[in-house]
PDB file of N, CA and C in Angstrom:
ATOM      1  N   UNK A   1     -15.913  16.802  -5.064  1.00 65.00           N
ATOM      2  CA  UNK A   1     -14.535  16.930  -4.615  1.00 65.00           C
ATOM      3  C   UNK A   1     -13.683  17.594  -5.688  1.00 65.00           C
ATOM      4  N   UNK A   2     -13.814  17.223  -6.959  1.00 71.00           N
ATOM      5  CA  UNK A   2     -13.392  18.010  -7.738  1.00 71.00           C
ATOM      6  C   UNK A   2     -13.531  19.047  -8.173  1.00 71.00           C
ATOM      7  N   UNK A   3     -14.411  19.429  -7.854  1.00 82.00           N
ATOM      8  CA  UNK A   3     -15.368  21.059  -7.903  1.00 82.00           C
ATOM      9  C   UNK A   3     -13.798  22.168  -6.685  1.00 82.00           C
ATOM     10  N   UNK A   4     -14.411  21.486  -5.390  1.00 78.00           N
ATOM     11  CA  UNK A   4     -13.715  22.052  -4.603  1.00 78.00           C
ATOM     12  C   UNK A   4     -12.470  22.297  -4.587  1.00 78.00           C
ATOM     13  N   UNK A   5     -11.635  21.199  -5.623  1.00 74.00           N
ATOM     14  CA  UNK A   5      -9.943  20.958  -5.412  1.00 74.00           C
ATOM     15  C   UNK A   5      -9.891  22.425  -6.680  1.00 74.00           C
ATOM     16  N   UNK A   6     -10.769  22.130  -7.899  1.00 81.00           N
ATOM     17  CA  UNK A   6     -10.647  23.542  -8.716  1.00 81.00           C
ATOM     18  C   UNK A   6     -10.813  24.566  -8.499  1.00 81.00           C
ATOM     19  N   UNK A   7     -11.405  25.131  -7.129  1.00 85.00           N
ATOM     20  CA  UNK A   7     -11.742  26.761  -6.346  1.00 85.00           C
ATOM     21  C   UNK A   7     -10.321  26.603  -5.804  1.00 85.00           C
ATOM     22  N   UNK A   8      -9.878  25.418  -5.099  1.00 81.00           N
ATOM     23  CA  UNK A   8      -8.728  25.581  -4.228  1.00 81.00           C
ATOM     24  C   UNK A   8      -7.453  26.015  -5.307  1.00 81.00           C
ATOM     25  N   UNK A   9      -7.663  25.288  -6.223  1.00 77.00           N
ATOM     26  CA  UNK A   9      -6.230  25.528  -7.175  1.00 77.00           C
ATOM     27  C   UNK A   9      -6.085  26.775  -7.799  1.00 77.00           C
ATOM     28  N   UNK A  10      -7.195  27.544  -7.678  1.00 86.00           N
ATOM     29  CA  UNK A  10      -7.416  28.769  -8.742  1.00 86.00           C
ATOM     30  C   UNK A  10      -7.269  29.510  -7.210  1.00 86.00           C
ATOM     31  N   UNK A  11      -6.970  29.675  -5.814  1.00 83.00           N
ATOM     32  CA  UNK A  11      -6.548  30.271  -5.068  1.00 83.00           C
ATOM     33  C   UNK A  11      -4.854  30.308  -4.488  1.00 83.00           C
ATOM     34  N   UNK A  12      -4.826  28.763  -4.810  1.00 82.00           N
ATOM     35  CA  UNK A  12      -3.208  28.200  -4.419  1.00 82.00           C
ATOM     36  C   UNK A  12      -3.201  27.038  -5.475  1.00 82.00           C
ATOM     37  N   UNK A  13      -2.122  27.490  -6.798  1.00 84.00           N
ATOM     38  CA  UNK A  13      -1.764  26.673  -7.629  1.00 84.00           C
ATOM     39  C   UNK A  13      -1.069  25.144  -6.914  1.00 84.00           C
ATOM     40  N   UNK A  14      -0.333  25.714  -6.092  1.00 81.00           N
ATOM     41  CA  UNK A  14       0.267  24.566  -4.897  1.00 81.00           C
ATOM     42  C   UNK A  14      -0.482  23.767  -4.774  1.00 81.00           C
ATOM     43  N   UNK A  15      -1.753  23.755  -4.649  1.00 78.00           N
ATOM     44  CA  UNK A  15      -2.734  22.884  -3.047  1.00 78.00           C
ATOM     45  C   UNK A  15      -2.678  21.390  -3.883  1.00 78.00           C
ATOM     46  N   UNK A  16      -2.503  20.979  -3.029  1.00 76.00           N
ATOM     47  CA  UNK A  16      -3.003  19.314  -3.793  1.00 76.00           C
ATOM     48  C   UNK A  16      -4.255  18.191  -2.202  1.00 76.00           C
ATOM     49  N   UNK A  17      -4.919  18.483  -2.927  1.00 78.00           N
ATOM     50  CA  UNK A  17      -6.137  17.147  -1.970  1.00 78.00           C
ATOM     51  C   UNK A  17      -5.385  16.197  -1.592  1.00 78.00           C
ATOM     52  N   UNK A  18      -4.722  15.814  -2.863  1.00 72.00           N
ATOM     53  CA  UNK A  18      -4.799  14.192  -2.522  1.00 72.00           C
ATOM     54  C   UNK A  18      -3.535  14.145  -0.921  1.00 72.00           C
ATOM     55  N   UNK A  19      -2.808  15.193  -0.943  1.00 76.00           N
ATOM     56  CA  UNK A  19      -1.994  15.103   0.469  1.00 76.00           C
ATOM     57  C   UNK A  19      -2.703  15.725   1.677  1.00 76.00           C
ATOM     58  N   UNK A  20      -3.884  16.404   1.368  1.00 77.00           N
ATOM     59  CA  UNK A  20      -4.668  16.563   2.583  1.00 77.00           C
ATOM     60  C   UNK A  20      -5.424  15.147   2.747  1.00 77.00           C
ATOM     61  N   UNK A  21      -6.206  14.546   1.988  1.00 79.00           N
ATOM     62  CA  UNK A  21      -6.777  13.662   2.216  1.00 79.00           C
ATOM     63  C   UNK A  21      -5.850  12.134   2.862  1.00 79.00           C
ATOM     64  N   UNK A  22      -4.833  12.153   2.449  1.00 75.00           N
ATOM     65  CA  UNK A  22      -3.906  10.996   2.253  1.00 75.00           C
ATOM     66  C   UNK A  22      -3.799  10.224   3.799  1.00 75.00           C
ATOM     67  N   UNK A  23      -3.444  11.133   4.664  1.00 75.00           N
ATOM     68  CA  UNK A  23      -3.295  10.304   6.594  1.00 75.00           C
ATOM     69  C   UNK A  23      -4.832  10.047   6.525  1.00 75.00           C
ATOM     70  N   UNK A  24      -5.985  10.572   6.298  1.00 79.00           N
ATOM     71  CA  UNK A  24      -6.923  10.058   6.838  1.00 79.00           C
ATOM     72  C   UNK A  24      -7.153   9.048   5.825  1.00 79.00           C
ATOM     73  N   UNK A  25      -7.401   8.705   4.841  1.00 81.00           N
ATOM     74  CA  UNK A  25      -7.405   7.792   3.845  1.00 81.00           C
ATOM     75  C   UNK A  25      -6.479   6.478   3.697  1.00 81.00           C
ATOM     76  N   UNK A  26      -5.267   6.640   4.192  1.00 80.00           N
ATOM     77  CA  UNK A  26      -4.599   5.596   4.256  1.00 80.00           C
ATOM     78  C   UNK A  26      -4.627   4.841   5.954  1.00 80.00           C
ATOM     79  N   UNK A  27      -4.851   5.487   6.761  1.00 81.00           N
ATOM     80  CA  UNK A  27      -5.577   4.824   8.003  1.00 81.00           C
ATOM     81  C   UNK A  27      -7.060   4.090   8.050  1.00 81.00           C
ATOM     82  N   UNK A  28      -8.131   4.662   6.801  1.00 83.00           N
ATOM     83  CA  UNK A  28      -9.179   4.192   6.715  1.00 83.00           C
ATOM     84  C   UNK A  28      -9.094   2.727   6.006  1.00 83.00           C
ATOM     85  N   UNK A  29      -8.301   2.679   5.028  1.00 83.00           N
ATOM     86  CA  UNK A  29      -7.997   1.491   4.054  1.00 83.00           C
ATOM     87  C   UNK A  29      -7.444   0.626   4.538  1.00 83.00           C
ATOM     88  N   UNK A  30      -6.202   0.972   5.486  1.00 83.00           N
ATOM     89  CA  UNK A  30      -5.316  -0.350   6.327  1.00 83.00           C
ATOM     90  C   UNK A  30      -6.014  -0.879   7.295  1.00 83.00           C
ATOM     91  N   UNK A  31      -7.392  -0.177   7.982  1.00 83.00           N
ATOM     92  CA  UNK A  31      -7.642  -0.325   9.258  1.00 83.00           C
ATOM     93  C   UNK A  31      -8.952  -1.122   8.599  1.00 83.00           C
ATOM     94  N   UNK A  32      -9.469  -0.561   7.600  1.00 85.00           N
ATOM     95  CA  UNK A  32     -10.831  -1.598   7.097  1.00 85.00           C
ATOM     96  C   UNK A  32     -11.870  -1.896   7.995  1.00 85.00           C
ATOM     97  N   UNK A  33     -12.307  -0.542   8.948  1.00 85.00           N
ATOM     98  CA  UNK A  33     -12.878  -0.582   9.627  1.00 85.00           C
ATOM     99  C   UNK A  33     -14.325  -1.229   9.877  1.00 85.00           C
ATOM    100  N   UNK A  34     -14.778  -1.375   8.685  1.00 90.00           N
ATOM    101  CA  UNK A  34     -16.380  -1.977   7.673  1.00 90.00           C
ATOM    102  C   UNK A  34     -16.222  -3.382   7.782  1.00 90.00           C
ATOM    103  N   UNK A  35     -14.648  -3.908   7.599  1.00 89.00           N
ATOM    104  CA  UNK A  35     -14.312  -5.614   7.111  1.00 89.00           C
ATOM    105  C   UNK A  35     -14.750  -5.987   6.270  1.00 89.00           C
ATOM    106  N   UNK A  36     -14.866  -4.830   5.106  1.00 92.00           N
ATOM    107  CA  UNK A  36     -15.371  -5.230   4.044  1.00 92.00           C
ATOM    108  C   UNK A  36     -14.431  -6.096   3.445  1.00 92.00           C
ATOM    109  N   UNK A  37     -14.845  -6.903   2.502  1.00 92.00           N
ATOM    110  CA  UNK A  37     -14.391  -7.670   1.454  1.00 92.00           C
ATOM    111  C   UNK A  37     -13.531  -7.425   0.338  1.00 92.00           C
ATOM    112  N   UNK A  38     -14.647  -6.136  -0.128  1.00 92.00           N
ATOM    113  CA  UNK A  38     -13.838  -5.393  -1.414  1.00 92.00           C
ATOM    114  C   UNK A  38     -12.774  -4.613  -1.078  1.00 92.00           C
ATOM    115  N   UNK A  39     -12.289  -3.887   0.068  1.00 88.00           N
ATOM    116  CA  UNK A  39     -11.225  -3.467   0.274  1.00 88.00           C
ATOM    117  C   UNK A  39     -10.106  -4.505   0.566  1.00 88.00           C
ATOM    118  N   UNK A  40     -10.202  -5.572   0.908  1.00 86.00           N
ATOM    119  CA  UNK A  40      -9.292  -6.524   1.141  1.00 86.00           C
ATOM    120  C   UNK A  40      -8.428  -7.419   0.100  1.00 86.00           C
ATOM    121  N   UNK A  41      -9.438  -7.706  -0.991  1.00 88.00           N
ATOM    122  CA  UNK A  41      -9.413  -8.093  -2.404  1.00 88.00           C
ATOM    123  C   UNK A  41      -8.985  -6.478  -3.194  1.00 88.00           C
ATOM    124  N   UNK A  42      -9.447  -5.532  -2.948  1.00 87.00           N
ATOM    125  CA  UNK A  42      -8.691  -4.388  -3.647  1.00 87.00           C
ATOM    126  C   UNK A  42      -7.316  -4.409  -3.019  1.00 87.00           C
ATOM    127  N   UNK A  43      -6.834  -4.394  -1.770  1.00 85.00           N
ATOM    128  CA  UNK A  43      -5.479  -4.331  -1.410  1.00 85.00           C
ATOM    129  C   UNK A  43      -4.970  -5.390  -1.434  1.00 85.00           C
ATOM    130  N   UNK A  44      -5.213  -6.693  -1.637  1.00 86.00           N
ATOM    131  CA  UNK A  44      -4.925  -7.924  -2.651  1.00 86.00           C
ATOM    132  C   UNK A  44      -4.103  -7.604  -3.725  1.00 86.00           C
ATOM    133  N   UNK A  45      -5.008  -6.661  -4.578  1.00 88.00           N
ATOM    134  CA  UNK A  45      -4.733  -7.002  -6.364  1.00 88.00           C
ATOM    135  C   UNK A  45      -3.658  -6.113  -6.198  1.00 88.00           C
ATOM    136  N   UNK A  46      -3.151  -4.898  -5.280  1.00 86.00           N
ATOM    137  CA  UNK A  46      -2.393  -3.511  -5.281  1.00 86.00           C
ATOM    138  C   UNK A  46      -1.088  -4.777  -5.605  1.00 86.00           C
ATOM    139  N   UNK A  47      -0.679  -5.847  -5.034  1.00 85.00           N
ATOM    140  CA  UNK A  47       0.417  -6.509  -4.615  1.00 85.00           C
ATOM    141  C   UNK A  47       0.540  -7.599  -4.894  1.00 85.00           C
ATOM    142  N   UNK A  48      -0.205  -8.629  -4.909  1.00 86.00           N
ATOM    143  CA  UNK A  48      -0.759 -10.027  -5.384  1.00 86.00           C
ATOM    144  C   UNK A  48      -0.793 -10.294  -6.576  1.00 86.00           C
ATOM    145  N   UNK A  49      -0.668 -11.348  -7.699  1.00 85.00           N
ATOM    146  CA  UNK A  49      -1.198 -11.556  -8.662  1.00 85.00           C
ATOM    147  C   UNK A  49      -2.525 -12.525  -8.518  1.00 85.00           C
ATOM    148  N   UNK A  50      -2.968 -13.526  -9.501  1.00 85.00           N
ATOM    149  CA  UNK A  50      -4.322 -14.134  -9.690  1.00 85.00           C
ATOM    150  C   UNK A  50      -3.593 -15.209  -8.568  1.00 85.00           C
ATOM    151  N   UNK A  51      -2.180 -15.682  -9.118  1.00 85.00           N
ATOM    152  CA  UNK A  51      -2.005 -16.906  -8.001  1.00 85.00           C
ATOM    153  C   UNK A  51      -1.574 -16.759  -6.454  1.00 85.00           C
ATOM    154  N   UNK A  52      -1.933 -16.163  -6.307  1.00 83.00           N
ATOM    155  CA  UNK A  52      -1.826 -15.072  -4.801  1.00 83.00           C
ATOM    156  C   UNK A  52      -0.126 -14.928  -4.600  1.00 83.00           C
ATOM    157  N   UNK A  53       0.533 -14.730  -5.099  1.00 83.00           N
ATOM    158  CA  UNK A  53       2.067 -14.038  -5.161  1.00 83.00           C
ATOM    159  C   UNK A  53       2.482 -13.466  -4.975  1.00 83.00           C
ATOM    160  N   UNK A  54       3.190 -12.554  -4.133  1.00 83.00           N
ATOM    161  CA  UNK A  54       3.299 -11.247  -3.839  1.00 83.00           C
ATOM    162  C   UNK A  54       4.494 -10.831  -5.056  1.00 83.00           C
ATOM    163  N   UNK A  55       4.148  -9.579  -5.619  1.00 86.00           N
ATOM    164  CA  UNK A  55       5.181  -9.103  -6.497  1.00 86.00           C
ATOM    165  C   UNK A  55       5.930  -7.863  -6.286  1.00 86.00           C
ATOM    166  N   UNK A  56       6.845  -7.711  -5.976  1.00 84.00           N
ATOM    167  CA  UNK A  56       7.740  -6.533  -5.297  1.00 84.00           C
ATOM    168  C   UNK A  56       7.643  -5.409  -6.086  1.00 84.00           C
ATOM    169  N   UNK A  57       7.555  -6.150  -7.544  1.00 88.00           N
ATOM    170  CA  UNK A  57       7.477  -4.488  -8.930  1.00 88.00           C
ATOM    171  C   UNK A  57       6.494  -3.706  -8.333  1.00 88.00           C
ATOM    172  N   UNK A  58       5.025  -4.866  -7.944  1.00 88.00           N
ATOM    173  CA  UNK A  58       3.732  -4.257  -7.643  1.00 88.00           C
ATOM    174  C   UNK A  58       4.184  -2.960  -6.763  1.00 88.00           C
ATOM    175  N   UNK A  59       4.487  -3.420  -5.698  1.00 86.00           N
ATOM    176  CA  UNK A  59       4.564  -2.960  -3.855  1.00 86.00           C
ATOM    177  C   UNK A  59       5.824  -1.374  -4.307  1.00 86.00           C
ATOM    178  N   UNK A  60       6.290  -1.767  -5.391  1.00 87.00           N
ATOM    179  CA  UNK A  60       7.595  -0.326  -5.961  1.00 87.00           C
ATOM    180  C   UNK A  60       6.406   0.526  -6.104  1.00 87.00           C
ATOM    181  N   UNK A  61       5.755  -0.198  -7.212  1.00 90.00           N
ATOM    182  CA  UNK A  61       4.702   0.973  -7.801  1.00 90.00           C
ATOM    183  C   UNK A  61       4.190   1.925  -7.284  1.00 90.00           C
ATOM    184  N   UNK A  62       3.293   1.038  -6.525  1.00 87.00           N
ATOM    185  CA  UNK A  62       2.591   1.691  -5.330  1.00 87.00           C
ATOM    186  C   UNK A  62       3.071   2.421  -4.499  1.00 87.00           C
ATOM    187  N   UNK A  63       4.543   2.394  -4.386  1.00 88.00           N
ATOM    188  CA  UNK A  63       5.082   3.436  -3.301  1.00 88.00           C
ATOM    189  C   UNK A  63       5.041   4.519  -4.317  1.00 88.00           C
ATOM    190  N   UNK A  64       6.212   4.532  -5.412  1.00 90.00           N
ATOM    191  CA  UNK A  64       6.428   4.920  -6.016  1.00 90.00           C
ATOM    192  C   UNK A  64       5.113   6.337  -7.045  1.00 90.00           C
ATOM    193  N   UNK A  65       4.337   5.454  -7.428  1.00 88.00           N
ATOM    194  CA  UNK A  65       2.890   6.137  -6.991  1.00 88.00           C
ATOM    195  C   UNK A  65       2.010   7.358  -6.088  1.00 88.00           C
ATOM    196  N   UNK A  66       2.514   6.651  -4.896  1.00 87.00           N
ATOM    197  CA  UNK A  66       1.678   7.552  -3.982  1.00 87.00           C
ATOM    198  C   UNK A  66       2.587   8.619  -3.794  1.00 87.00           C
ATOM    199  N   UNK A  67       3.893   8.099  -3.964  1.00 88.00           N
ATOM    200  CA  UNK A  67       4.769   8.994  -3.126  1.00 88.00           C
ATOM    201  C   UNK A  67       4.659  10.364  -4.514  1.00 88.00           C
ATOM    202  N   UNK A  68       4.640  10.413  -5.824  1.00 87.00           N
ATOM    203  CA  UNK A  68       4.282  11.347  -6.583  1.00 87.00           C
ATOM    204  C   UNK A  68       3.065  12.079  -6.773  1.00 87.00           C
ATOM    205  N   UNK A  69       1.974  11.354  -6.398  1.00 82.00           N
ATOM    206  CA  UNK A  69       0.155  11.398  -5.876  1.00 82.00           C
ATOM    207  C   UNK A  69       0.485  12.974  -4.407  1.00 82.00           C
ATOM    208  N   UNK A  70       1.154  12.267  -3.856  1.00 83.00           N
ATOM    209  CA  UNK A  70       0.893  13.060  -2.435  1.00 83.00           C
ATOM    210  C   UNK A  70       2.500  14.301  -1.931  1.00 83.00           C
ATOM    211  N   UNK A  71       3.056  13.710  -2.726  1.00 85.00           N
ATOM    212  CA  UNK A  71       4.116  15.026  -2.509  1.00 85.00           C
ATOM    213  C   UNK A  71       4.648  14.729  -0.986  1.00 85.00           C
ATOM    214  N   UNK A  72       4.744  12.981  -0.660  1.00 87.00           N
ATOM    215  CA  UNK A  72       5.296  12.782   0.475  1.00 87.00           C
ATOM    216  C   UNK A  72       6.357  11.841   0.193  1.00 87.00           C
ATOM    217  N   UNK A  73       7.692  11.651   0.417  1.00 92.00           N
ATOM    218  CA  UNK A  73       9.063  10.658  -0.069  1.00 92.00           C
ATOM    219  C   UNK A  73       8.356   9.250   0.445  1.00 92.00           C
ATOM    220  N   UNK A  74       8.791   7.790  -0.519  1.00 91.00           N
ATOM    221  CA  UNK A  74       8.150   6.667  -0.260  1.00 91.00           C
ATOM    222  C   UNK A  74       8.866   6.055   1.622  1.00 91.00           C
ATOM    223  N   UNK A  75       9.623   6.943   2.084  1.00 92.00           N
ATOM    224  CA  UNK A  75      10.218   6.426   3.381  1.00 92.00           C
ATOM    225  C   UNK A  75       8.833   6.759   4.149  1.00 92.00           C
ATOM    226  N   UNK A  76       8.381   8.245   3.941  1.00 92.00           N
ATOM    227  CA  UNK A  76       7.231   8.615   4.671  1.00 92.00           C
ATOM    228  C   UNK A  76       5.998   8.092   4.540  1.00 92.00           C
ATOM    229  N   UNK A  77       5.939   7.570   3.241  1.00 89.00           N
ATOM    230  CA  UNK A  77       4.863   6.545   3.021  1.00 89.00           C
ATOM    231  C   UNK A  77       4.642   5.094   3.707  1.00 89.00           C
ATOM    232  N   UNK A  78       6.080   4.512   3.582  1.00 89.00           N
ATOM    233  CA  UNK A  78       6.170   3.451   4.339  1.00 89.00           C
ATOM    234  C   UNK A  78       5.984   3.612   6.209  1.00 89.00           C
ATOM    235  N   UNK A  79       6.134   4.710   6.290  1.00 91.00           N
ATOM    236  CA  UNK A  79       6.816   5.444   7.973  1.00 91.00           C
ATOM    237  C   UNK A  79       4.995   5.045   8.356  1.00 91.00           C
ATOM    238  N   UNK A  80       4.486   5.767   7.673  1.00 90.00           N
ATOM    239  CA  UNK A  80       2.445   6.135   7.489  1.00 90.00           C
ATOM    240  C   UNK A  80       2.203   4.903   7.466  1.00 90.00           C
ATOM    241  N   UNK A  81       2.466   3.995   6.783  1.00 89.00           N
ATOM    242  CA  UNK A  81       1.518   2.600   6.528  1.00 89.00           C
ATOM    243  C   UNK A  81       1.905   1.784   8.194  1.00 89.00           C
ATOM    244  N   UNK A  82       3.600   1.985   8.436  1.00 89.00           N
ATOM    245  CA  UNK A  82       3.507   1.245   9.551  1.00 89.00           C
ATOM    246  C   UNK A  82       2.892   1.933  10.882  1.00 89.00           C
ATOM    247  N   UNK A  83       2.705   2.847  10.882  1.00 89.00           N
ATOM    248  CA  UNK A  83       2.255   3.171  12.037  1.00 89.00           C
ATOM    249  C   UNK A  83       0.509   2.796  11.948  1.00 89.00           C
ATOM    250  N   UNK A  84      -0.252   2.445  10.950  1.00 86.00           N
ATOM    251  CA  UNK A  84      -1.407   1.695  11.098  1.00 86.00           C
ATOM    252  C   UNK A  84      -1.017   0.235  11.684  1.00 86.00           C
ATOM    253  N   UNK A  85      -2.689  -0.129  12.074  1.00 81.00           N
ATOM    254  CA  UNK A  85      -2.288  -1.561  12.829  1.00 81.00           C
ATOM    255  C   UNK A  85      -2.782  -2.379  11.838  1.00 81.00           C
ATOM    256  N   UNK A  86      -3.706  -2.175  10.424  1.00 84.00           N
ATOM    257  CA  UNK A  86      -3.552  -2.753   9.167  1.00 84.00           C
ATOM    258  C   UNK A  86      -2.749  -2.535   8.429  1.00 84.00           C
ATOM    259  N   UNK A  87      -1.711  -1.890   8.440  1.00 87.00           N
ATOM    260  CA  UNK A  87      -0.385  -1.483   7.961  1.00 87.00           C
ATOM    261  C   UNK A  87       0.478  -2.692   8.388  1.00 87.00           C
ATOM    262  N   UNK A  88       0.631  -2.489   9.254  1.00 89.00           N
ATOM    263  CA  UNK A  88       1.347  -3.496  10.463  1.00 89.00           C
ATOM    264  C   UNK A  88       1.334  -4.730  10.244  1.00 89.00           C
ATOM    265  N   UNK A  89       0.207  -5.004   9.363  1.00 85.00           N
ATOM    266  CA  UNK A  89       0.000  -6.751   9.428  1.00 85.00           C
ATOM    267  C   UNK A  89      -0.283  -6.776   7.979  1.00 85.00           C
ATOM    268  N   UNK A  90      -0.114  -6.131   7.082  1.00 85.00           N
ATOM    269  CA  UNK A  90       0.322  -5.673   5.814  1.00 85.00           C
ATOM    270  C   UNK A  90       1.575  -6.151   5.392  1.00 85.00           C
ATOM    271  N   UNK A  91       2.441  -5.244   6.352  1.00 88.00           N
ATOM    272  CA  UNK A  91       3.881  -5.310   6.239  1.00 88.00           C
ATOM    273  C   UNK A  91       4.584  -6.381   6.242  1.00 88.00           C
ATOM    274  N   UNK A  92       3.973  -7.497   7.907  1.00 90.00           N
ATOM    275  CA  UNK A  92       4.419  -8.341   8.418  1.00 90.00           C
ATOM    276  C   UNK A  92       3.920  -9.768   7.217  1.00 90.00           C
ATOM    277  N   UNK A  93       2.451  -9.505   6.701  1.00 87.00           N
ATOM    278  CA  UNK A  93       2.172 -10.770   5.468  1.00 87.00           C
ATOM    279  C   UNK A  93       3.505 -10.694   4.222  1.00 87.00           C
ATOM    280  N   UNK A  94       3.718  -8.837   4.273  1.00 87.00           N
ATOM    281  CA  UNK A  94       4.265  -9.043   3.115  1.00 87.00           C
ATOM    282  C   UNK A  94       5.660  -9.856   3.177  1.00 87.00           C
ATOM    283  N   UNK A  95       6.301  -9.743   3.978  1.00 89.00           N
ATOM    284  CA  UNK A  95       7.462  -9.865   4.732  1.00 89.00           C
ATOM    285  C   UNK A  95       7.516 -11.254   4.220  1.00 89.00           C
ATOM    286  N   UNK A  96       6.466 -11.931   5.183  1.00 89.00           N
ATOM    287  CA  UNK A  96       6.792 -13.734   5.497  1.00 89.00           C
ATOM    288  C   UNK A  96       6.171 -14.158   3.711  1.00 89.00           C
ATOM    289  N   UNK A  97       5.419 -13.644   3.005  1.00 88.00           N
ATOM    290  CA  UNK A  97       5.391 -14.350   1.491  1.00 88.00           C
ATOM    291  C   UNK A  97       6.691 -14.112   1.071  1.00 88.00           C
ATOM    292  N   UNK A  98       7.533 -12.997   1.163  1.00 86.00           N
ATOM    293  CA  UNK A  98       8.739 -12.557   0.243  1.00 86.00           C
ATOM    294  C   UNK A  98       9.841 -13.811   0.832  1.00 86.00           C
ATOM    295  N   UNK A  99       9.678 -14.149   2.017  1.00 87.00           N
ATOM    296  CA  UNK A  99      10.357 -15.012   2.846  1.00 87.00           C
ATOM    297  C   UNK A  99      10.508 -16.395   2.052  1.00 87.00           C
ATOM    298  N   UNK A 100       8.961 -16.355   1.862  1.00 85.00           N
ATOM    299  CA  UNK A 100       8.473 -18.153   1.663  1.00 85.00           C
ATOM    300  C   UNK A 100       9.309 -17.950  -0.099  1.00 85.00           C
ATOM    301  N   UNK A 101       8.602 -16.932  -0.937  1.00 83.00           N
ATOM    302  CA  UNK A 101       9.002 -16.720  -1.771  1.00 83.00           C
ATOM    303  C   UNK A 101      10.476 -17.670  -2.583  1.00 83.00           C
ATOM    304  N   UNK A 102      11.058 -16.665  -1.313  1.00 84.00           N
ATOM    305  CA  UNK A 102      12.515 -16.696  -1.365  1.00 84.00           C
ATOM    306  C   UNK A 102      13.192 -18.290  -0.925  1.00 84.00           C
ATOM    307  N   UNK A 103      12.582 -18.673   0.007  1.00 83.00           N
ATOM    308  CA  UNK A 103      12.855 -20.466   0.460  1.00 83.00           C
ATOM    309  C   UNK A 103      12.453 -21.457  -1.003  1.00 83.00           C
ATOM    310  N   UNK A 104      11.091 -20.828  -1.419  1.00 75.00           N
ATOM    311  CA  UNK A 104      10.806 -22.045  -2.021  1.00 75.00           C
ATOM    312  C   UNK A 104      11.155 -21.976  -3.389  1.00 75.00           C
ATOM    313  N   UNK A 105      11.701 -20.535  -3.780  1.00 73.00           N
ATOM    314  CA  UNK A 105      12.442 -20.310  -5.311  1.00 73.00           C
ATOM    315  C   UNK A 105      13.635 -22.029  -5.384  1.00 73.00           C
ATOM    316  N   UNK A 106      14.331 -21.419  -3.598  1.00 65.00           N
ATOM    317  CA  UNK A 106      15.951 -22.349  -3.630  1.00 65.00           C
ATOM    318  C   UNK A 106      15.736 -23.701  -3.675  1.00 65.00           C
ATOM    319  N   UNK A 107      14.638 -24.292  -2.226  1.00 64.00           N
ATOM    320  CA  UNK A 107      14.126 -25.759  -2.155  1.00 64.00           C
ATOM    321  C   UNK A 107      12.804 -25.492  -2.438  1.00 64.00           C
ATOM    322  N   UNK A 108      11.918 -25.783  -3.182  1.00 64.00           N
ATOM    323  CA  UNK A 108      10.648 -26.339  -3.588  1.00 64.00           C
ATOM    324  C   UNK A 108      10.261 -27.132  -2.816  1.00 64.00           C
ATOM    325  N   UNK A 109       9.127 -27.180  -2.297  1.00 62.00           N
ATOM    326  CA  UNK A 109       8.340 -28.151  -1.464  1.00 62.00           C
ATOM    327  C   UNK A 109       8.117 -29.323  -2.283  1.00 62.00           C
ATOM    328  N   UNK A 110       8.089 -30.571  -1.427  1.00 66.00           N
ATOM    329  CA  UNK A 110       8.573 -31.620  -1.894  1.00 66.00           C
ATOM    330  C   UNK A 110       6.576 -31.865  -2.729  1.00 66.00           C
ATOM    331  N   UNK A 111       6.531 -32.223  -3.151  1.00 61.00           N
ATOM    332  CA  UNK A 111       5.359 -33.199  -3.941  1.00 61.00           C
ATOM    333  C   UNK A 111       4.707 -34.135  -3.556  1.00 61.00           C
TER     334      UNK A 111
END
């Protein structure tokens, strides 16, 4: 792949892979079509810490990240993830931890 992206760049300084590859790649990863394990625990660690936490710096990054990776604004990134249906339930986990997050910062569950 890198062979190929260096013929492409020495024809069009422009070209970048990683935004050709990116819709099919980010539909393959949300959708986890295999049910593998290691992709699940890899998109775990993207956002999660060890105590399963969701961390918002993480979830910046990562936009923040791709959106310089692929030469697409993080709205369009987010636009891409939700229109997967592992996107979708991505979004919606991340949502209800930031939720719980946020409840149990104020009241703590009782002991």
């Amino acid at each position: 792949l890198g062979t190929l992206e260096g013929i492409a760049k020495s024809l069009d300084p422009q070209f970048n892979a990683l935004q050709l590859m990116y819709p099919y790649s980010l539909q393959r990863l949300l959708s986890n079509p295999s049910q593998s394990p290691i992709i699940d625990r890899t998109l775990r660690s993207l956002f999660y810490d060890e105590h399963n936490i969701l961390h918002l710096q993480k979830v910046r990054t990562v936009m923040k990240d791709s959106a310089l990776l692929t030469g697409y604004t993080k709205r369009q990134i987010l636009r891409d993830v939700y229109k997967t249906s592992g996107g979708k339930r991505l979004i919606l986990q991340m949502t209800k931890d930031t939720f719980r997050q946020t409840i149990f910062r104020r009241h703590p569950p009782p002991s």
